PDB file of C-alpha atoms in Angstrom:
ATOM      1  CA  MET A   1      21.494  17.248 -10.100  1.00  0.00           C
ATOM      2  CA  LYS A   2      23.566  17.802 -13.119  1.00  0.00           C
ATOM      3  CA  GLN A   3      21.051  20.552 -14.245  1.00  0.00           C
ATOM      4  CA  GLU A   4      20.776  21.843 -10.733  1.00  0.00           C
ATOM      5  CA  LEU A   5      24.665  22.151 -10.709  1.00  0.00           C
ATOM      6  CA  ALA A   6      24.819  23.887 -14.057  1.00  0.00           C
ATOM      7  CA  ALA A   7      22.250  26.594 -12.973  1.00  0.00           C
ATOM      8  CA  GLU A   8      24.055  27.051  -9.736  1.00  0.00           C
ATOM      9  CA  SER A   9      27.305  27.350 -11.682  1.00  0.00           C
ATOM     10  CA  ALA A  10      25.633  30.064 -13.996  1.00  0.00           C
ATOM     11  CA  ALA A  11      24.567  31.898 -11.294  1.00  0.00           C
ATOM     12  CA  PHE A  12      27.766  31.990  -9.437  1.00  0.00           C
ATOM     13  CA  SER A  13      29.571  33.136 -12.633  1.00  0.00           C
ATOM     14  CA  LYS A  14      26.778  35.920 -13.297  1.00  0.00           C
ATOM     15  CA  ASN A  15      27.630  37.412  -9.638  1.00  0.00           C
ATOM     16  CA  CYS A  16      31.150  37.181 -10.134  1.00  0.00           C
ATOM     17  CA  GLN A  17      30.715  39.696 -13.045  1.00  0.00           C
ATOM     18  CA  ARG A  18      29.022  41.997 -10.616  1.00  0.00           C
ATOM     19  CA  LEU A  19      31.912  42.643  -8.260  1.00  0.00           C
ATOM     20  CA  GLY A  20      34.007  45.509  -8.062  1.00  0.00           C
ATOM     21  CA  ILE A  21      37.649  45.049  -8.138  1.00  0.00           C
ATOM     22  CA  TYR A  22      40.418  47.185  -7.317  1.00  0.00           C
ATOM     23  CA  SER A  23      44.075  46.174  -7.756  1.00  0.00           C
ATOM     24  CA  CYS A  24      46.952  47.190  -5.876  1.00  0.00           C
ATOM     25  CA  THR A  25      50.559  45.615  -5.310  1.00  0.00           C
ATOM     26  CA  THR A  26      52.318  45.420  -2.060  1.00  0.00           C
ATOM     27  CA  ARG A  27      55.589  47.187  -3.179  1.00  0.00           C
ATOM     28  CA  PRO A  28      56.186  50.700  -4.393  1.00  0.00           C
ATOM     29  CA  ASP A  29      59.683  49.715  -5.877  1.00  0.00           C
ATOM     30  CA  ASN A  30      58.786  47.022  -8.435  1.00  0.00           C
ATOM     31  CA  GLN A  31      60.483  48.216 -11.619  1.00  0.00           C
ATOM     32  CA  PRO A  32      58.311  46.197 -14.108  1.00  0.00           C
ATOM     33  CA  MET A  33      55.183  47.833 -12.470  1.00  0.00           C
ATOM     34  CA  TRP A  34      56.844  51.339 -13.171  1.00  0.00           C
ATOM     35  CA  ALA A  35      57.675  50.267 -16.851  1.00  0.00           C
ATOM     36  CA  TYR A  36      54.320  49.014 -18.094  1.00  0.00           C
ATOM     37  CA  TYR A  37      51.948  50.522 -15.736  1.00  0.00           C
ATOM     38  CA  CYS A  38      53.437  53.996 -15.508  1.00  0.00           C
ATOM     39  CA  ASN A  39      54.582  54.319 -19.306  1.00  0.00           C
ATOM     40  CA  ASP A  40      58.319  53.963 -18.533  1.00  0.00           C
ATOM     41  CA  SER A  41      57.903  55.930 -15.183  1.00  0.00           C
ATOM     42  CA  ARG A  42      56.073  58.674 -16.437  1.00  0.00           C
ATOM     43  CA  GLY A  43      53.273  58.328 -13.817  1.00  0.00           C
ATOM     44  CA  ILE A  44      52.842  57.986 -10.078  1.00  0.00           C
ATOM     45  CA  CYS A  45      52.234  55.428  -7.553  1.00  0.00           C
ATOM     46  CA  LEU A  46      49.783  55.627  -4.710  1.00  0.00           C
ATOM     47  CA  GLU A  47      50.461  54.440  -1.166  1.00  0.00           C
ATOM     48  CA  LEU A  48      47.093  53.527   0.548  1.00  0.00           C
ATOM     49  CA  GLU A  49      46.206  52.749   3.847  1.00  0.00           C
ATOM     50  CA  TRP A  50      42.880  50.652   4.412  1.00  0.00           C
ATOM     51  CA  PRO A  51      41.424  51.446   7.927  1.00  0.00           C
ATOM     52  CA  ASP A  52      39.170  48.622   9.364  1.00  0.00           C
ATOM     53  CA  ASP A  53      36.206  50.584   9.844  1.00  0.00           C
ATOM     54  CA  LEU A  54      36.290  51.713   6.319  1.00  0.00           C
ATOM     55  CA  VAL A  55      36.692  48.000   5.012  1.00  0.00           C
ATOM     56  CA  LYS A  56      33.794  47.195   7.042  1.00  0.00           C
ATOM     57  CA  GLU A  57      31.689  50.086   6.013  1.00  0.00           C
ATOM     58  CA  TYR A  58      31.614  49.375   2.340  1.00  0.00           C
ATOM     59  CA  GLU A  59      31.789  45.494   2.723  1.00  0.00           C
ATOM     60  CA  LEU A  60      35.256  45.340   0.917  1.00  0.00           C
ATOM     61  CA  LEU A  61      37.262  41.967   0.889  1.00  0.00           C
ATOM     62  CA  PRO A  62      40.807  42.031   0.732  1.00  0.00           C
ATOM     63  CA  THR A  63      42.028  39.124  -1.491  1.00  0.00           C
ATOM     64  CA  PHE A  64      45.673  38.256  -2.551  1.00  0.00           C
ATOM     65  CA  VAL A  65      45.824  36.951  -5.962  1.00  0.00           C
ATOM     66  CA  SER A  66      46.889  33.430  -6.478  1.00  0.00           C
ATOM     67  CA  TYR A  67      49.027  32.385  -9.486  1.00  0.00           C
ATOM     68  CA  SER A  68      48.933  29.240 -11.548  1.00  0.00           C
ATOM     69  CA  ALA A  69      50.212  27.611 -14.475  1.00  0.00           C
ATOM     70  CA  SER A  70      47.381  24.995 -14.706  1.00  0.00           C
ATOM     71  CA  PRO A  71      43.661  25.696 -15.808  1.00  0.00           C
ATOM     72  CA  ARG A  72      41.621  27.228 -13.232  1.00  0.00           C
ATOM     73  CA  LEU A  73      39.422  24.997 -11.229  1.00  0.00           C
ATOM     74  CA  HIS A  74      37.440  26.599  -8.595  1.00  0.00           C
ATOM     75  CA  ASP A  75      35.470  24.391  -6.049  1.00  0.00           C
ATOM     76  CA  ARG A  76      33.152  26.568  -3.889  1.00  0.00           C
ATOM     77  CA  PHE A  77      33.044  23.985  -1.398  1.00  0.00           C
ATOM     78  CA  ASP A  78      36.610  24.371  -0.577  1.00  0.00           C
ATOM     79  CA  ASP A  79      35.711  27.830   0.590  1.00  0.00           C
ATOM     80  CA  MET A  80      32.648  26.552   2.621  1.00  0.00           C
ATOM     81  CA  GLN A  81      35.009  23.999   4.277  1.00  0.00           C
ATOM     82  CA  GLN A  82      37.430  26.751   5.084  1.00  0.00           C
ATOM     83  CA  ALA A  83      34.755  29.300   6.393  1.00  0.00           C
ATOM     84  CA  ILE A  84      33.161  26.303   8.623  1.00  0.00           C
ATOM     85  CA  ARG A  85      36.778  25.779   9.965  1.00  0.00           C
ATOM     86  CA  ALA A  86      37.062  29.494  10.861  1.00  0.00           C
ATOM     87  CA  LEU A  87      33.650  29.379  12.432  1.00  0.00           C
ATOM     88  CA  ALA A  88      34.984  26.561  14.711  1.00  0.00           C
ATOM     89  CA  LYS A  89      37.910  28.320  15.632  1.00  0.00           C
ATOM     90  CA  ARG A  90      36.152  31.196  16.900  1.00  0.00           C
ATOM     91  CA  HIS A  91      33.833  29.278  18.783  1.00  0.00           C
ATOM     92  CA  PRO A  92      35.548  26.218  20.001  1.00  0.00           C
ATOM     93  CA  ASP A  93      32.960  25.583  22.592  1.00  0.00           C
ATOM     94  CA  TRP A  94      30.152  24.805  19.956  1.00  0.00           C
ATOM     95  CA  THR A  95      29.127  21.319  18.786  1.00  0.00           C
ATOM     96  CA  ALA A  96      29.007  20.066  15.449  1.00  0.00           C
ATOM     97  CA  GLU A  97      25.197  20.459  15.330  1.00  0.00           C
ATOM     98  CA  GLU A  98      25.703  24.275  16.409  1.00  0.00           C
ATOM     99  CA  LEU A  99      28.197  24.770  13.626  1.00  0.00           C
ATOM    100  CA  LEU A 100      25.698  23.038  11.175  1.00  0.00           C
ATOM    101  CA  GLU A 101      23.110  25.035  12.413  1.00  0.00           C
ATOM    102  CA  HIS A 102      24.765  28.321  12.179  1.00  0.00           C
ATOM    103  CA  SER A 103      26.437  27.495   8.450  1.00  0.00           C
ATOM    104  CA  THR A 104      22.625  27.521   7.227  1.00  0.00           C
ATOM    105  CA  LYS A 105      22.009  30.942   8.333  1.00  0.00           C
ATOM    106  CA  PRO A 106      21.784  33.617   5.392  1.00  0.00           C
ATOM    107  CA  GLY A 107      24.516  35.750   6.817  1.00  0.00           C
ATOM    108  CA  PHE A 108      26.974  32.906   6.929  1.00  0.00           C
ATOM    109  CA  ILE A 109      25.974  31.750   3.355  1.00  0.00           C
ATOM    110  CA  ARG A 110      26.526  35.253   2.167  1.00  0.00           C
ATOM    111  CA  ASN A 111      29.930  35.629   3.606  1.00  0.00           C
ATOM    112  CA  TRP A 112      30.949  32.483   2.241  1.00  0.00           C
ATOM    113  CA  MET A 113      29.584  33.052  -1.292  1.00  0.00           C
ATOM    114  CA  ILE A 114      31.308  36.557  -1.064  1.00  0.00           C
ATOM    115  CA  ARG A 115      34.631  34.972  -0.139  1.00  0.00           C
ATOM    116  CA  SER A 116      34.199  32.465  -2.801  1.00  0.00           C
ATOM    117  CA  MET A 117      33.677  34.654  -5.620  1.00  0.00           C
ATOM    118  CA  GLY A 118      36.569  36.757  -4.404  1.00  0.00           C
ATOM    119  CA  ARG A 119      38.877  33.840  -4.811  1.00  0.00           C
ATOM    120  CA  ALA A 120      37.021  32.913  -8.103  1.00  0.00           C
ATOM    121  CA  VAL A 121      37.854  36.313  -9.778  1.00  0.00           C
ATOM    122  CA  SER A 122      41.601  36.693  -7.985  1.00  0.00           C
ATOM    123  CA  THR A 123      43.352  33.675  -9.944  1.00  0.00           C
ATOM    124  CA  LYS A 124      45.880  34.472 -12.686  1.00  0.00           C
ATOM    125  CA  HIS A 125      48.470  32.883 -14.918  1.00  0.00           C
ATOM    126  CA  LEU A 126      51.806  32.246 -13.169  1.00  0.00           C
ATOM    127  CA  ASP A 127      53.694  34.729 -15.532  1.00  0.00           C
ATOM    128  CA  TRP A 128      51.988  37.548 -13.493  1.00  0.00           C
ATOM    129  CA  ALA A 129      53.222  36.618 -10.111  1.00  0.00           C
ATOM    130  CA  HIS A 130      55.783  39.255  -9.933  1.00  0.00           C
ATOM    131  CA  GLU A 131      53.285  41.894  -9.708  1.00  0.00           C
ATOM    132  CA  GLN A 132      52.281  40.551  -5.901  1.00  0.00           C
ATOM    133  CA  GLU A 133      48.921  41.655  -6.462  1.00  0.00           C
ATOM    134  CA  LEU A 134      46.530  42.714  -3.627  1.00  0.00           C
ATOM    135  CA  ARG A 135      42.844  43.065  -4.630  1.00  0.00           C
ATOM    136  CA  MET A 136      39.877  44.864  -3.043  1.00  0.00           C
ATOM    137  CA  ILE A 137      36.926  43.280  -3.810  1.00  0.00           C
ATOM    138  CA  SER A 138      33.647  45.165  -3.440  1.00  0.00           C
ATOM    139  CA  PRO A 139      29.991  43.626  -3.362  1.00  0.00           C
ATOM    140  CA  THR A 140      28.997  45.787  -6.494  1.00  0.00           C
ATOM    141  CA  VAL A 141      30.795  47.582  -9.383  1.00  0.00           C
ATOM    142  CA  GLY A 142      31.524  51.300  -9.270  1.00  0.00           C
ATOM    143  CA  ALA A 143      33.926  53.937  -7.891  1.00  0.00           C
ATOM    144  CA  LEU A 144      33.951  54.688  -4.274  1.00  0.00           C
ATOM    145  CA  PRO A 145      34.379  58.216  -2.605  1.00  0.00           C
ATOM    146  CA  ILE A 146      37.130  57.001  -0.335  1.00  0.00           C
ATOM    147  CA  LEU A 147      40.536  58.038  -1.698  1.00  0.00           C
ATOM    148  CA  LYS A 148      40.794  60.899   0.762  1.00  0.00           C
ATOM    149  CA  ARG A 149      40.524  58.525   3.813  1.00  0.00           C
ATOM    150  CA  LEU A 150      43.229  56.067   1.927  1.00  0.00           C
ATOM    151  CA  LEU A 151      45.859  58.158   0.510  1.00  0.00           C
ATOM    152  CA  ARG A 152      48.962  58.159   2.567  1.00  0.00           C
ATOM    153  CA  ARG A 153      51.823  58.850   0.140  1.00  0.00           C
ATOM    154  CA  VAL A 154      52.628  59.660  -3.557  1.00  0.00           C
ATOM    155  CA  TYR A 155      55.698  58.280  -5.254  1.00  0.00           C
ATOM    156  CA  PHE A 156      57.193  59.266  -8.628  1.00  0.00           C
ATOM    157  CA  THR A 157      60.499  58.692 -10.220  1.00  0.00           C
ATOM    158  CA  ARG A 158      60.452  61.157 -13.070  1.00  0.00           C
ATOM    159  CA  THR A 159      58.982  64.619 -13.567  1.00  0.00           C
ATOM    160  CA  ASP A 160      59.310  65.072 -17.543  1.00  0.00           C
ATOM    161  CA  PHE A 161      55.778  64.226 -18.276  1.00  0.00           C
ATOM    162  CA  PRO A 162      53.030  66.614 -18.993  1.00  0.00           C
ATOM    163  CA  GLU A 163      50.574  65.344 -16.250  1.00  0.00           C
ATOM    164  CA  TRP A 164      53.131  66.313 -13.517  1.00  0.00           C
ATOM    165  CA  GLY A 165      52.349  69.846 -13.096  1.00  0.00           C
ATOM    166  CA  PRO A 166      48.526  69.125 -12.777  1.00  0.00           C
ATOM    167  CA  ILE A 167      48.989  66.125 -10.355  1.00  0.00           C
ATOM    168  CA  MET A 168      51.184  68.355  -8.044  1.00  0.00           C
ATOM    169  CA  MET A 169      48.471  70.980  -8.176  1.00  0.00           C
ATOM    170  CA  ILE A 170      45.658  68.681  -7.229  1.00  0.00           C
ATOM    171  CA  LEU A 171      47.791  67.119  -4.390  1.00  0.00           C
ATOM    172  CA  HIS A 172      48.251  70.667  -2.753  1.00  0.00           C
ATOM    173  CA  GLN A 173      44.754  71.670  -3.402  1.00  0.00           C
ATOM    174  CA  LEU A 174      42.953  68.616  -2.390  1.00  0.00           C
ATOM    175  CA  TYR A 175      45.197  66.287  -0.303  1.00  0.00           C
ATOM    176  CA  PRO A 176      47.637  68.707   1.528  1.00  0.00           C
ATOM    177  CA  GLU A 177      48.389  66.240   4.157  1.00  0.00           C
ATOM    178  CA  VAL A 178      49.603  63.670   1.694  1.00  0.00           C
ATOM    179  CA  GLU A 179      53.300  62.714   1.656  1.00  0.00           C
ATOM    180  CA  LEU A 180      55.920  62.912  -1.268  1.00  0.00           C
ATOM    181  CA  ALA A 181      58.589  60.666  -2.230  1.00  0.00           C
ATOM    182  CA  ARG A 182      60.906  59.890  -5.106  1.00  0.00           C
ATOM    183  CA  VAL A 183      62.240  56.367  -6.012  1.00  0.00           C
ATOM    184  CA  ASP A 184      65.470  55.824  -7.292  1.00  0.00           C
ATOM    185  CA  PHE A 185      66.577  52.918  -9.162  1.00  0.00           C
ATOM    186  CA  SER A 186      70.353  52.162  -9.723  1.00  0.00           C
ATOM    187  CA  HIS A 187      72.471  49.437 -10.890  1.00  0.00           C
ATOM    188  CA  THR A 188      74.954  50.044  -8.064  1.00  0.00           C
ATOM    189  CA  GLU A 189      74.152  50.050  -4.159  1.00  0.00           C
ATOM    190  CA  PRO A 190      71.661  50.921  -3.168  1.00  0.00           C
ATOM    191  CA  LEU A 191      69.682  49.447  -5.821  1.00  0.00           C
ATOM    192  CA  VAL A 192      66.706  51.103  -4.740  1.00  0.00           C
ATOM    193  CA  SER A 193      66.275  54.079  -2.574  1.00  0.00           C
ATOM    194  CA  VAL A 194      63.159  56.185  -1.457  1.00  0.00           C
ATOM    195  CA  VAL A 195      63.863  59.723  -0.720  1.00  0.00           C
ATOM    196  CA  PRO A 196      60.867  61.763   1.293  1.00  0.00           C
ATOM    197  CA  LEU A 197      60.161  65.198  -0.278  1.00  0.00           C
ATOM    198  CA  ALA A 198      58.597  68.220   1.072  1.00  0.00           C
ATOM    199  CA  LYS A 199      56.201  70.730  -0.702  1.00  0.00           C
ATOM    200  CA  LYS A 200      57.242  74.283  -0.775  1.00  0.00           C
ATOM    201  CA  LEU A 201      55.023  77.120  -1.971  1.00  0.00           C
ATOM    202  CA  ILE A 202      56.756  79.889  -4.035  1.00  0.00           C
ATOM    203  CA  PRO A 203      55.215  83.366  -4.123  1.00  0.00           C
ATOM    204  CA  VAL A 204      54.951  84.721  -7.502  1.00  0.00           C
ATOM    205  CA  ILE A 205      54.606  88.503  -7.751  1.00  0.00           C
ATOM    206  CA  LYS A 206      53.000  89.921 -10.631  1.00  0.00           C
ATOM    207  CA  ARG A 207      54.523  92.966 -12.287  1.00  0.00           C
ATOM    208  CA  ALA A 208      52.539  95.848 -13.433  1.00  0.00           C
ATOM    209  CA  SER A 209      53.119  96.573 -16.998  1.00  0.00           C
ATOM    210  CA  ALA A 210      53.420 100.165 -18.277  1.00  0.00           C
ATOM    211  CA  PRO A 211      51.022 101.513 -20.897  1.00  0.00           C
ATOM    212  CA  LEU A 212      52.035 101.287 -24.349  1.00  0.00           C
ATOM    213  CA  ASP A 213      51.843 105.102 -24.683  1.00  0.00           C
ATOM    214  CA  GLU A 214      54.344 105.516 -21.966  1.00  0.00           C
ATOM    215  CA  VAL A 215      57.146 103.237 -23.483  1.00  0.00           C
ATOM    216  CA  GLU A 216      59.739 105.202 -25.193  1.00  0.00           C
ATOM    217  CA  ALA A 217      60.745 104.651 -28.610  1.00  0.00           C
ATOM    218  CA  PRO A 218      63.976 103.429 -29.590  1.00  0.00           C
ATOM    219  CA  PRO A 219      66.336 105.832 -31.127  1.00  0.00           C
ATOM    220  CA  ASP A 220      66.501 106.378 -34.725  1.00  0.00           C
ATOM    221  CA  THR A 221      69.596 104.695 -35.833  1.00  0.00           C
ATOM    222  CA  ALA A 222      69.082 105.295 -39.523  1.00  0.00           C
ATOM    223  CA  SER A 223      71.732 107.516 -41.546  1.00  0.00           C
ATOM    224  CA  ASP A 224      71.737 109.713 -44.413  1.00  0.00           C
TER     225      ASP A 224
END
């Protein structure tokens, strides 16, 4: 039994390494996040909306990070117990035998294991609790072509960084419907304010320059 448990734990750990993780936070006005994730606010914050059909299509699992100052001990059977209880709530007319039979089916086991792995990789030290992190867990590692279906608004606090211009150009060209907003922090009321902004195109008129041979030479100012 000890060998079986060790082998099972090793397989579980290996599968956890194959998960894809996208880390978010629940607030766009978290000042520490702007400080160290945006290089002292020289960056942007993306507001994403996760439609149910997209989450289902890519088998994503939204998981809030849990924070603890204790060593991480993960019991997968705690997750199994919660999964069976959730199943019983969805089917209150089922008997214990029916619940037990359903819990042995591949689909139930797979969902239970994915949720268990999602919880196993979503535990951090208590020092990071201010992040209020929400993770989207994917069954496989790798980028997903879904940003256009998610992006709703882009926040910024500063414009004095070299990437500002290219970012605005990309938003104009590829995400014309996305909103813009500026986050202002202050030591007086209101401590935090969010100002919606609108994009405006300014026409640029290129004037034709005269050929060099048509430009008059400056008058001769030399004297004898």
